[in-house]
């Protein structure tokens, strides 16, 4: 079945996240996470809530969320 895509499905947002660090949740990953200033993630509109929960579990703090095509 074909579903029409909407403008909301195609929107991307950039999350600026501070405070990601290695913890018990991330110990099971195949790679290490270092504590750093800011990390940027590009997230589709449909996954925004899921990504916020993941960042919270990893110990990060969302500094800002901006549309990818935002004017400077």
Short mmCIF file of C-alpha atoms in Angstrom, two decimals:
data_model
loop_
_atom_site.label_atom_id
_atom_site.label_comp_id
_atom_site.label_asym_id
_atom_site.label_seq_id
_atom_site.Cartn_x
_atom_site.Cartn_y
_atom_site.Cartn_z
CA UNK A 1 0.00 0.00 0.00
CA UNK A 2 1.28 3.45 -0.90
CA UNK A 3 1.16 6.21 1.68
CA UNK A 4 1.64 9.79 0.65
CA UNK A 5 4.56 11.48 2.34
CA UNK A 6 3.93 14.79 4.00
CA UNK A 7 6.20 17.75 4.57
CA UNK A 8 6.51 16.68 8.22
CA UNK A 9 7.98 13.33 7.16
CA UNK A 10 10.81 15.06 5.30
CA UNK A 11 11.82 17.63 7.93
CA UNK A 12 15.19 17.21 9.61
CA UNK A 13 16.31 18.77 12.87
CA UNK A 14 19.77 19.27 14.36
CA UNK A 15 20.14 18.50 18.06
CA UNK A 16 23.05 20.12 19.90
CA UNK A 17 23.88 17.90 22.85
CA UNK A 18 26.30 18.57 25.71
CA UNK A 19 27.59 16.22 28.38
CA UNK A 20 27.63 12.87 26.62
CA UNK A 21 29.96 10.54 28.48
CA UNK A 22 30.70 6.88 28.96
CA UNK A 23 28.37 5.25 31.49
CA UNK A 24 26.84 1.85 32.26
CA UNK A 25 24.28 2.31 29.46
CA UNK A 26 27.02 2.97 26.89
CA UNK A 27 29.47 0.33 28.15
CA UNK A 28 27.73 -2.27 25.97
CA UNK A 29 28.43 -0.29 22.79
CA UNK A 30 31.25 -1.34 20.47
CA UNK A 31 32.76 2.14 20.64
CA UNK A 32 33.55 4.54 23.46
CA UNK A 33 31.89 7.87 24.01
CA UNK A 34 34.09 10.67 25.23
CA UNK A 35 32.97 13.60 27.33
CA UNK A 36 33.10 16.64 25.09
CA UNK A 37 31.73 20.11 24.53
CA UNK A 38 28.89 19.68 22.05
CA UNK A 39 27.87 16.90 19.73
CA UNK A 40 25.43 17.42 16.85
CA UNK A 41 22.84 14.88 15.67
CA UNK A 42 20.61 15.20 12.61
CA UNK A 43 17.23 13.65 13.36
CA UNK A 44 14.11 13.21 11.20
CA UNK A 45 10.88 14.66 12.59
CA UNK A 46 9.38 11.19 13.07
CA UNK A 47 12.19 10.15 15.47
CA UNK A 48 12.53 13.29 17.60
CA UNK A 49 10.91 11.85 20.72
CA UNK A 50 12.87 8.60 20.49
CA UNK A 51 16.14 10.51 20.09
CA UNK A 52 15.39 12.70 23.13
CA UNK A 53 14.92 9.59 25.26
CA UNK A 54 18.15 8.06 23.94
CA UNK A 55 20.15 11.22 24.68
CA UNK A 56 18.72 11.32 28.18
CA UNK A 57 19.68 7.67 28.80
CA UNK A 58 23.23 8.43 27.65
CA UNK A 59 23.50 11.26 30.17
CA UNK A 60 23.40 14.08 27.62
CA UNK A 61 21.67 17.43 27.86
CA UNK A 62 19.97 18.91 24.79
CA UNK A 63 21.23 22.46 24.36
CA UNK A 64 19.24 23.34 21.25
CA UNK A 65 17.06 21.90 18.51
CA UNK A 66 16.99 23.68 15.15
CA UNK A 67 15.55 22.85 11.75
CA UNK A 68 18.29 21.70 9.40
CA UNK A 69 17.39 24.32 6.81
CA UNK A 70 17.23 27.19 9.34
CA UNK A 71 18.56 30.53 8.23
CA UNK A 72 21.61 31.81 10.11
#
